[in-house]
Coordinates of C-alpha atoms and ligand atoms in Angstrom, one line a residue:
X1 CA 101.5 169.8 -34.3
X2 CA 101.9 172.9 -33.1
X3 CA 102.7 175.9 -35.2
X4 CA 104.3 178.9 -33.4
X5 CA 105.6 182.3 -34.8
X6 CA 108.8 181.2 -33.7
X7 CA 109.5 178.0 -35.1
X8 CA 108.9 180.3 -38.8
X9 CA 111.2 183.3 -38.0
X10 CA 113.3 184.6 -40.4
X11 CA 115.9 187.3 -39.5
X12 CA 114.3 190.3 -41.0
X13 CA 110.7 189.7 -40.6
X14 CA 111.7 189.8 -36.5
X15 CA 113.0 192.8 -37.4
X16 CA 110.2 194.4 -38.4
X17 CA 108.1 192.5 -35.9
X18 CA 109.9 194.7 -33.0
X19 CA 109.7 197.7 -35.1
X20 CA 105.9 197.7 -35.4
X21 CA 105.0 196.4 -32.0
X22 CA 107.6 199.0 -30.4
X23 CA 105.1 201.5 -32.0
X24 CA 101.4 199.7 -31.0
X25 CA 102.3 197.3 -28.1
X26 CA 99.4 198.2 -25.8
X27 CA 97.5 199.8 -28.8
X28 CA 96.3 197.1 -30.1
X29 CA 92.3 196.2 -30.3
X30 CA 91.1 192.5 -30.4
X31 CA 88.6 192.0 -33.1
X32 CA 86.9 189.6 -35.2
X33 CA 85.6 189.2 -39.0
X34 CA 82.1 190.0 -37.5
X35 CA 82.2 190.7 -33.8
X36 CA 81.9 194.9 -34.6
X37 CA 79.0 193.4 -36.9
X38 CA 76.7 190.5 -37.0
X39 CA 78.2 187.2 -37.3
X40 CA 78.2 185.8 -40.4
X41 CA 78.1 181.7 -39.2
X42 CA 80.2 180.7 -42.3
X43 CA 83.0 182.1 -41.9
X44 CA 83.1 181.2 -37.8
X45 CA 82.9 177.4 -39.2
X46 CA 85.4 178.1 -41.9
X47 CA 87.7 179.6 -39.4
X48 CA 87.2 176.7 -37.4
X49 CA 87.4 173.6 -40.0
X50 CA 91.0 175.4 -41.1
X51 CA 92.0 175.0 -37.4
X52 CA 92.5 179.2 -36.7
X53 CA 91.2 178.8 -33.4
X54 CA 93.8 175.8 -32.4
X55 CA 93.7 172.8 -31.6
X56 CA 94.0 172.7 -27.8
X57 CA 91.3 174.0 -25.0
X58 CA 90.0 174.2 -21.7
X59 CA 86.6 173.2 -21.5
X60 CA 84.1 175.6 -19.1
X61 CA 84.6 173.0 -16.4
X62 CA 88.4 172.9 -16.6
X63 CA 89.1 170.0 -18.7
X64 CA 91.8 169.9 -21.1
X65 CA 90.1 169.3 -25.1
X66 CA 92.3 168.3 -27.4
X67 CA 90.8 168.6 -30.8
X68 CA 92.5 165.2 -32.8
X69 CA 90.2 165.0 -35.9
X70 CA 88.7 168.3 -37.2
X71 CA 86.1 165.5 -39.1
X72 CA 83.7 166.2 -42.2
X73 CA 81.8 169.2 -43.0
X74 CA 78.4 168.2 -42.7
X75 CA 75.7 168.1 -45.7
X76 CA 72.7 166.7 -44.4
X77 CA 70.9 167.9 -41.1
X78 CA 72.3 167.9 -37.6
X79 CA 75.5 169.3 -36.2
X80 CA 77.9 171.3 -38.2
X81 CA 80.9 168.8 -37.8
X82 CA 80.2 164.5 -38.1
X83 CA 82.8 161.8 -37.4
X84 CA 85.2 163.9 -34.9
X85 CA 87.8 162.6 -32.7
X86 CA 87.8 164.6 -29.6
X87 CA 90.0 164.0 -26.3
X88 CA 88.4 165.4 -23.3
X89 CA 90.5 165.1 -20.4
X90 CA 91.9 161.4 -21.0
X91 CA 89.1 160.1 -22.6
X92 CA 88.8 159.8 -25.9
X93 CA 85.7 160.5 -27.4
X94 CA 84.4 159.8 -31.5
X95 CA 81.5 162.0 -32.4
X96 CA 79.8 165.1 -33.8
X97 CA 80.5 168.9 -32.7
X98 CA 78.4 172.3 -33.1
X99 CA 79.6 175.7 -33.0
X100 CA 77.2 178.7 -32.7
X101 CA 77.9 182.3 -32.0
X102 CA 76.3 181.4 -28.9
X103 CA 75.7 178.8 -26.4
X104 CA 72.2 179.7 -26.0
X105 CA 71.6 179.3 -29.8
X106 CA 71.7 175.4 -28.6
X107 CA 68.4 175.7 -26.8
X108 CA 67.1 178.3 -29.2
X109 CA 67.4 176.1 -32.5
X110 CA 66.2 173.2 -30.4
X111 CA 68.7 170.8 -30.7
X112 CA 68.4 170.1 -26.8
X113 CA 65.2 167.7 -27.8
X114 CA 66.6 167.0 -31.4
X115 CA 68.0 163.6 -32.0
X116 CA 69.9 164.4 -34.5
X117 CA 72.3 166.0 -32.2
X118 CA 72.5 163.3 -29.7
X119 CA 76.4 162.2 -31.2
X120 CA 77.5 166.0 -30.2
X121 CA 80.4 165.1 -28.0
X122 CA 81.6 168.9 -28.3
X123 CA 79.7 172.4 -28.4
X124 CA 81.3 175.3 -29.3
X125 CA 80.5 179.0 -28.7
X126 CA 81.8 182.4 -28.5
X127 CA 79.6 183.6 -26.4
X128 CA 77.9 182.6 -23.3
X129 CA 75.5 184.0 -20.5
X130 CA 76.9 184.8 -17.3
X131 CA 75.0 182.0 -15.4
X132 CA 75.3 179.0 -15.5
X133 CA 74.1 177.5 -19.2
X134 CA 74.6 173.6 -19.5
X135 CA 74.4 171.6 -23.0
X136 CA 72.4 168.5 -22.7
X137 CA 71.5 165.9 -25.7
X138 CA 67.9 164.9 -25.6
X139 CA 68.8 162.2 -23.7
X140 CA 70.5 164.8 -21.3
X141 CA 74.0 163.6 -21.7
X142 CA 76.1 166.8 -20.7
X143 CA 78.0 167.9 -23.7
X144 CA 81.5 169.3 -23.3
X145 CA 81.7 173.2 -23.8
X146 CA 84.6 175.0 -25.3
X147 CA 84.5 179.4 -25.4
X148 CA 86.5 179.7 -28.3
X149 CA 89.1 183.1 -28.0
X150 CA 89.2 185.5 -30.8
X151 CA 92.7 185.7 -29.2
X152 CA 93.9 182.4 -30.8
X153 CA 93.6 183.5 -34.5
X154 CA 97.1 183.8 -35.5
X155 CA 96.4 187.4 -36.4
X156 CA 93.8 190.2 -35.9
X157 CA 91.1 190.0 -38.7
X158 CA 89.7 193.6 -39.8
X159 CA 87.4 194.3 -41.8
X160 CA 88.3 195.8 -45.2
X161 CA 88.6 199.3 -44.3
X162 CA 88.6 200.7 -48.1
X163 CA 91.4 203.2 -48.7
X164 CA 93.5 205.8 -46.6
X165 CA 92.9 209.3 -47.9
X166 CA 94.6 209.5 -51.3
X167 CA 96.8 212.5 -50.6
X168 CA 101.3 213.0 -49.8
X169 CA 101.8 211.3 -45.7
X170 CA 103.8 212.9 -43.1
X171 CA 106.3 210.2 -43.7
X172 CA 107.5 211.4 -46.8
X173 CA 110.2 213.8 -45.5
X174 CA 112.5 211.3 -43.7
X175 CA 111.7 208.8 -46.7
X176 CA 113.1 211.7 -49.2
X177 CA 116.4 212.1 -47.0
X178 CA 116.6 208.4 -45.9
X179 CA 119.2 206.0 -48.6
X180 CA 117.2 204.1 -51.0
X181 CA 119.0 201.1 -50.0
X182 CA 117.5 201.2 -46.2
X183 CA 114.1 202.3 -47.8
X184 CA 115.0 198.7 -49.3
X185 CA 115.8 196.9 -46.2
X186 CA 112.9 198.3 -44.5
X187 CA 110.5 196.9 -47.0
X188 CA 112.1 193.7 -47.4
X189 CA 112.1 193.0 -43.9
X190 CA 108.0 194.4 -44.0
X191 CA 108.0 191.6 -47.1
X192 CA 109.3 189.0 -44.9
X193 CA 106.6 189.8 -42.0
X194 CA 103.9 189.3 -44.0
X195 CA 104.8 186.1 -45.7
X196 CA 105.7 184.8 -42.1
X197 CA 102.7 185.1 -41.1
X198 CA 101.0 183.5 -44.3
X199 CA 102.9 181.2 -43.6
X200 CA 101.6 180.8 -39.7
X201 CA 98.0 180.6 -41.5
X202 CA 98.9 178.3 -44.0
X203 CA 101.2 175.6 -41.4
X204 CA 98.2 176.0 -39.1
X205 CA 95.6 174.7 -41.3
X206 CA 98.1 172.1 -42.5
X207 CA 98.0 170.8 -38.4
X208 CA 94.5 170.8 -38.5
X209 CA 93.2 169.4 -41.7
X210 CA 96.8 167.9 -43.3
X211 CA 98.9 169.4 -45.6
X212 CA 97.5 167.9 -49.2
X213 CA 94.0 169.4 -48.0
X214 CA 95.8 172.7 -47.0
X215 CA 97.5 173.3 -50.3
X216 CA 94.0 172.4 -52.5
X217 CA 91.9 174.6 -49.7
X218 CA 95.3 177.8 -50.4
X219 CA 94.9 177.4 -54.7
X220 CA 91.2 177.5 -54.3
X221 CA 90.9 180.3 -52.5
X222 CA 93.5 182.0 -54.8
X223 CA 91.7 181.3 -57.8
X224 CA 88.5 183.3 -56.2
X225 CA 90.6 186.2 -57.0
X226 CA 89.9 189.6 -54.5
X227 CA 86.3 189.1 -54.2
X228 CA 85.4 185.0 -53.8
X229 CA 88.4 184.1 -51.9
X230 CA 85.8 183.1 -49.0
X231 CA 82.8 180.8 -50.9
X232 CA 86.2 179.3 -52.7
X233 CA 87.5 178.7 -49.7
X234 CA 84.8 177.3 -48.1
X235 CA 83.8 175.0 -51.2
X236 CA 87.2 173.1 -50.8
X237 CA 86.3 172.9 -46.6
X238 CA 83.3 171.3 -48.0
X239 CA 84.3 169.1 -50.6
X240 CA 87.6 168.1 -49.4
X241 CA 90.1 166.3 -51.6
X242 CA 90.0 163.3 -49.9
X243 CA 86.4 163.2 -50.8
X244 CA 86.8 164.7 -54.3
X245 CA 89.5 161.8 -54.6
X246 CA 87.3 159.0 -54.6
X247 CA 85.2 160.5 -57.8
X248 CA 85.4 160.1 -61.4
X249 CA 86.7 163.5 -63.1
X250 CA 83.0 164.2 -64.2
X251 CA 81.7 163.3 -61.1
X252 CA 84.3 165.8 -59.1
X253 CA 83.2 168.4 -61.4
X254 CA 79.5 168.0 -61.0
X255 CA 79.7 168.0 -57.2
X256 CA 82.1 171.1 -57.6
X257 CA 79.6 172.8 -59.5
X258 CA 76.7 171.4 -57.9
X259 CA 77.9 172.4 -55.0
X260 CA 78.6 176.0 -56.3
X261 CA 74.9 176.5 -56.7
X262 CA 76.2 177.6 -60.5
X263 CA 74.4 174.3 -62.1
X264 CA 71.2 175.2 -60.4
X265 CA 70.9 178.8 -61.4
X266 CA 71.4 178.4 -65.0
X267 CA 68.3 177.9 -66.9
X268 CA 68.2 175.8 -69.5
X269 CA 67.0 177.8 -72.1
X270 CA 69.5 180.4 -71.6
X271 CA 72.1 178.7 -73.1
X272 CA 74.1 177.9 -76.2
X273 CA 74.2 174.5 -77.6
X274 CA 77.1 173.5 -76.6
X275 CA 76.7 174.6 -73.5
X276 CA 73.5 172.5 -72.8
X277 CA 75.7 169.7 -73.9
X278 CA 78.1 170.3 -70.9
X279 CA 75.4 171.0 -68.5
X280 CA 73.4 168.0 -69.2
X281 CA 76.5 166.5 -68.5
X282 CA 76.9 167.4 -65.2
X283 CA 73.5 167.1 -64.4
X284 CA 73.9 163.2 -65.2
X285 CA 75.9 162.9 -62.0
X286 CA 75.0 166.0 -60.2
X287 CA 71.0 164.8 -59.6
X288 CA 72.8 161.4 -58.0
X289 CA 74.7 163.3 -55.7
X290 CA 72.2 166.2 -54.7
X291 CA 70.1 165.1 -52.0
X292 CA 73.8 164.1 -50.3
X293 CA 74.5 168.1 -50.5
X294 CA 70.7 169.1 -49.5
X295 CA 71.5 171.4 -46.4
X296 CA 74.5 173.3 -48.8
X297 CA 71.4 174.3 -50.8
X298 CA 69.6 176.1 -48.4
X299 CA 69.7 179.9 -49.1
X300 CA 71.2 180.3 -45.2
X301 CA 73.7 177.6 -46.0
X302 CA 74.4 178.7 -49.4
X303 CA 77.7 180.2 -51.0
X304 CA 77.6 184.2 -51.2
X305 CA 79.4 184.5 -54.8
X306 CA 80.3 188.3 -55.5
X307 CA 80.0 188.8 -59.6
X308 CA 79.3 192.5 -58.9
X309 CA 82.2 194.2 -60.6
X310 CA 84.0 190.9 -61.7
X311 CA 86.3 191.1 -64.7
X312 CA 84.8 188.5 -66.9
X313 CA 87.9 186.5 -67.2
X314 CA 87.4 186.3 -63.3
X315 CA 84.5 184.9 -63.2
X316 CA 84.0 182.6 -60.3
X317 CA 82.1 180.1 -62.7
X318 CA 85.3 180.1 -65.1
X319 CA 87.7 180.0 -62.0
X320 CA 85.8 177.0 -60.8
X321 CA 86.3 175.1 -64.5
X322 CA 90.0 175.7 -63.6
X323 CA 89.6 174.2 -60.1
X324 CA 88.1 171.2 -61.7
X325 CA 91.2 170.8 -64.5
X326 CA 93.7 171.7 -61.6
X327 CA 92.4 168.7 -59.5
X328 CA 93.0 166.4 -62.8
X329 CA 96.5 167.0 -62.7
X330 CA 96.7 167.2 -59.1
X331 CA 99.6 164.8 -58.5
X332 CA 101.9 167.4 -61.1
X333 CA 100.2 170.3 -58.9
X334 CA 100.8 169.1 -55.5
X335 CA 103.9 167.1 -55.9
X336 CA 106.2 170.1 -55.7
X337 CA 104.6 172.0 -52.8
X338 CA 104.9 168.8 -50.4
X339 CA 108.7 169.8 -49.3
X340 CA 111.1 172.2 -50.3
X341 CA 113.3 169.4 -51.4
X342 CA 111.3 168.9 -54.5
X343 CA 110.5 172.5 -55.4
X344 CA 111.9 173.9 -58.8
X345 CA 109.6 177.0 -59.8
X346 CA 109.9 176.9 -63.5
X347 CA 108.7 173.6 -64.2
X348 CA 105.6 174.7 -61.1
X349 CA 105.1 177.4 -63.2
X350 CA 105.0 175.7 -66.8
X351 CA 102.6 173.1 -65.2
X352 CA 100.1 175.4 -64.1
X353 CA 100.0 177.6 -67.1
X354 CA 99.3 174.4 -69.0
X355 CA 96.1 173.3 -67.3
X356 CA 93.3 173.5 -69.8
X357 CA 89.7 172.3 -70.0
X358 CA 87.3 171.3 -73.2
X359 CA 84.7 174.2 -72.0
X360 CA 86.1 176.5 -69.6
X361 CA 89.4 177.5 -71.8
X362 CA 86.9 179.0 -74.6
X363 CA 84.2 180.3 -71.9
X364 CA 83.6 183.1 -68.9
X365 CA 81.0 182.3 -67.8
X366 CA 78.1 179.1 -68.4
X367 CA 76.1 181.8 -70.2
X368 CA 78.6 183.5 -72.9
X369 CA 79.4 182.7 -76.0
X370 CA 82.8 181.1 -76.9
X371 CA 85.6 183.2 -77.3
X372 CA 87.5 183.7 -80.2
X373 CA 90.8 182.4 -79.6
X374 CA 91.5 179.5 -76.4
X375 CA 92.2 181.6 -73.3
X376 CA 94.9 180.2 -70.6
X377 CA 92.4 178.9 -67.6
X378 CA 95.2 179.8 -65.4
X379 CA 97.3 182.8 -66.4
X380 CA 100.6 184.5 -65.4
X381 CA 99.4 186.3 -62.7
X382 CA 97.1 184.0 -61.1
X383 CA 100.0 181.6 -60.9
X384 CA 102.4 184.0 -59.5
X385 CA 99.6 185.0 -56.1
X386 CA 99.7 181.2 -55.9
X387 CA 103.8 181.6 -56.0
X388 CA 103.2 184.6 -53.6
X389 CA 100.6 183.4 -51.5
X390 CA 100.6 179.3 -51.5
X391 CA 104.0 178.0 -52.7
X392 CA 106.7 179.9 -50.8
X393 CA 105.1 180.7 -48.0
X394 CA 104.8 176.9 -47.3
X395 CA 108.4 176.4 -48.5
X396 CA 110.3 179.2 -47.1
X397 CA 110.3 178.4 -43.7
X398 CA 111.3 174.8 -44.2
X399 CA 114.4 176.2 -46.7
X400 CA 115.1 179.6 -46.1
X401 CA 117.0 179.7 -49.4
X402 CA 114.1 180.1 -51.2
X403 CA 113.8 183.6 -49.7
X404 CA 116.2 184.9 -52.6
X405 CA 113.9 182.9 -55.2
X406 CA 111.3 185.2 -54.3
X407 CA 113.4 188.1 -54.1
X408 CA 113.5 187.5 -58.0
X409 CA 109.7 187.9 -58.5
X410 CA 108.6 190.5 -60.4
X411 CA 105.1 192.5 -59.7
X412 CA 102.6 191.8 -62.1
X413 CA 99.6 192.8 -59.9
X414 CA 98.1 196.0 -60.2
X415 CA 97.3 196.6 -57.2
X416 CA 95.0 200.0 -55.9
X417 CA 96.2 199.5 -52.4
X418 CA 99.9 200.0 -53.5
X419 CA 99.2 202.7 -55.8
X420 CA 97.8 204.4 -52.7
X421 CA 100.4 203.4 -50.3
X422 CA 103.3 205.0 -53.1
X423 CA 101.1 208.3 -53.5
X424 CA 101.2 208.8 -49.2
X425 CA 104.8 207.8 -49.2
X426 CA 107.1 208.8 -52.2
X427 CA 104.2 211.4 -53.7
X428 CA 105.6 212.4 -57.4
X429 CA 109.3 210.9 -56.1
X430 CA 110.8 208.8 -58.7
X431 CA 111.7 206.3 -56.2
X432 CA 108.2 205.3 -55.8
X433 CA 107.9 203.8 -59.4
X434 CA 111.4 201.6 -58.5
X435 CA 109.3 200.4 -55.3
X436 CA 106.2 199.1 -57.5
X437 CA 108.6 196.8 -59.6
X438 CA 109.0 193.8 -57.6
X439 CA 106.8 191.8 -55.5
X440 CA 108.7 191.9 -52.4
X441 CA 108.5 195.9 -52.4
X442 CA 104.8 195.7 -53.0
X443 CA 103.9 193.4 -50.4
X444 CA 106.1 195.5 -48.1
X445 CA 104.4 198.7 -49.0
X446 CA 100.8 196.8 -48.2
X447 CA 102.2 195.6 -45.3
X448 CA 103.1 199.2 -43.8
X449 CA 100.4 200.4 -44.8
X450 CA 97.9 198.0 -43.6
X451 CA 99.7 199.0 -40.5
X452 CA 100.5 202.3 -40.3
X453 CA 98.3 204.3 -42.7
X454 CA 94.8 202.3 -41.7
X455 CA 95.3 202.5 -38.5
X456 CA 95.6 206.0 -38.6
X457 CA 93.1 208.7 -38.0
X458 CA 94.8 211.4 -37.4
X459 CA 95.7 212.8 -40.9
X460 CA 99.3 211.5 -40.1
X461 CA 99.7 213.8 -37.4
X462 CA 100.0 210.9 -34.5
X463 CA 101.8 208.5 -36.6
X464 CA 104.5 207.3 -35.3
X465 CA 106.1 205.9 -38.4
X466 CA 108.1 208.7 -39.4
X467 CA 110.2 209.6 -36.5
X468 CA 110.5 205.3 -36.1
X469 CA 111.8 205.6 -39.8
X470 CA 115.2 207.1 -38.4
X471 CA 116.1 204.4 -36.4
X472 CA 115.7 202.1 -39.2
X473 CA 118.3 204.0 -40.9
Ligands
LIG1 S1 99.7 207.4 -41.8 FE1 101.9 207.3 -41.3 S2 102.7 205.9 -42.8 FE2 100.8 206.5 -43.6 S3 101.2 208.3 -44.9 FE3 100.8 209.1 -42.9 S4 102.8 209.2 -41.8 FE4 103.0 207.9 -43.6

């Protein structure tokens, strides 16, 4: 399936489409995650398994590759991908691929004269020498090469930039004379943009790796809050439901945590009673399953967890208790989210904030102590950046009805980006508090000023957002 922009449109995100690329059409630099630093491998493959790159190429010597089965994230050695389905011209073709950040890393890590890599039916790169390179198994079978195009990621990928000078924008003045009701309609319609193209993200994946995996791959993520979207992300690549399906409850949540690297970090003697009585638990399964997971343990291979400046209740150990009762009521969880048809957001809501679990509803983190009272593994608003981020912007495009659903949504976020994008905007206006009220105004002030006040450097002076600001009125 292909996913398009178009086939997702709604009427006011187009609007605001044209508005923006009326200002940066021609402006626009190509970039990345990674190409303006080094390359961090992961993410490249995690981009890959969730199908950003496509699904369709042209090989270096003109063939058309057609990429039918993204296949399994491998755990053991050899290529990165096993048990693909590739079609290469008009031949089908059932085997393992490798991507590197570039082609010459194939003779550099030796896989040329490594028999491990002699299934590679696809290698992929996104970077090559200017002469000729060929990829050869070590029984010099050529292997098909695909360059893969930063250019086919649905959107450009910065880098977090931090924060735009905290201080009152140029824009301010036609916002103070402009009618709060097109201030409204202009951040609606910057709303609508940005959950069109979540949803372009989230409807690509979904082509790649199937809609059930897509929706577990989307909660995980959001459950790694700002700061382990990516190992949470990359966890569910790895342990995909279909795998995590065929498991006993305590054997999913020993591979989840095994997995993690949280099981093996913990010592022993660190730890309270009862949780030595959970761990030993999970070790029970987890030491049957290990040497299936070896290469995940490596320290290269290894998830990069950030607990610097986590809120305890954030904790990415916690979060991952909650993935593990999630996936026990998966069926309630998933059910909803398959088509619009079947959507009702109260009793979504009521079902998340339900999910509970022995340990982790009276824990942070595998080292605390228990608190006090039971604390909800999934709270308000968690559930409501999976309503944001997961639930509608899968549904809206199929029933555009739903728009006015979200429309409802209040903010409950506190959000430092938006606090900065209200200063640069409305400055000690009152109007600014009205726009920090609902969710629909927030995520159209990020979206304006992910694209307007970041991608200034000229202390407002060049921006052309305020003089476009009275043709929106
Ligand atoms: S950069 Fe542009 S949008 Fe941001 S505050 Fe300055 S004038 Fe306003």
């Amino acid at each position: 399936m292909t996913v398009s922009n178009s086939t997702l449109s709604l009427p006011l995100a187009d609007r605001y489409a044209r508005f923006k690329e009326a200002v940066f059409s021609g402006l626009e630099e190509i970039t990345l995650p990674g190409f303006d630093q080094p390359v961090n491998e992961l993410d490249l493959q995690s981009l890959w398994f969730g199908g950003a790159f496509g699904q369709e190429f042209i090989s270096l010597d003109g063939k058309k590759v057609q990429v039918v089965d993204f296949g399994v994230w491998n755990s053991g050695p050899g290529p990165d991908f096993t048990d693909c389905t590739v079609k290469v011209g008009t031949q089908t073709l059932r085997g393992d691929i490798e991507l590197d950040p570039d082609a010459r890393d194939w003779e550099r890590h030796a896989h040329g004269g490594n028999p491990d890599y002699s299934r590679v039916i696809l290698h992929l790169f996104l970077d090559a020498p200017d002469e000729l390179f060929f990829t050869r198994t070590h029984e010099h079978r050529e292997v098909t090469q695909v360059c893969l195009s930063p250019s086919a990621l649905p959107e450009k990928s910065k880098p977090d930039r931090g924060l735009a000078a905290a201080r009152l924008g140029r824009c301010h003045a036609p916002l103070k004379d402009m009618q709060p009701g097109h201030i409204q309609s202009m951040l609606e319609a910057a709303a609508q943009y940005r959950l069109e193209k979540k949803s372009v993200r989230l409807h690509r994946c979904a082509a790649a790796q199937g809609r059930e995996q897509t929706i577990y791959q989307a909660l995980a993520q959001a459950l790694g809050y700002r700061n382990n979207q990516q190992p949470f992300n990359i966890l569910a690549q790895r342990l995909p439901l279909k795998r995590l399906q065929k498991l006993s409850g305590e054997e999913r949540e020993s591979l989840l945590f095994g997995v993690s690297g949280f099981l093996e970090s913990v010592r022993y003697e660190d730890t309270l009673p009862e949780t030595r009585r959970y761990l030993r638990g999970l070790w029970e399964s987890w030491w049957k399953q290990r040497d299936s997971c070896r290469r995940w343990l490596d320290p290269r291979q290894a998830l990069r967890w950030k607990l610097a400046a986590v809120r305890p209740g954030n904790h990415p150990q916690r979060r991952l208790g909650a993935l593990t009762a999630l996936l026990s009521r998966w069926n309630s969880v998933s059910g909803p989210l398959f088509e619009a048809g079947r959507w009702s957001r109260d009793a979504w809501c009521e079902t998340m904030l339900a999910i509970g679990h022995d340990y982790w509803s009276g824990r942070y983190t595998l080292l605390s102590a228990p608190t006090v009272k039971p604390l909800a593994l999934i709270g308000a608003t968690r559930v409501q950046e999976m309503l944001a981020n997961v639930a509608y912007p899968l549904l809206i495009p199929e029933r555009t009805r739903l728009w006015a659903e979200y429309l409802e949504l209040p903010a409950l976020l506190d959000n430092q980006k938006v606090r900065r994008a209200v200063l640069r905007l409305f400055g000690s206006d009152p109007r600014g508090l009205e726009f920090q009220k609902m969710l629909h105004h927030q995520q159209g002030l990020l979206q304006v000023y992910e694209d307007f006040c970041l991608e200034d450097d000229s202390a407002c002076a060049e921006c052309p957002f305020p003089e476009r600001l009275k043709e929106w009125s």
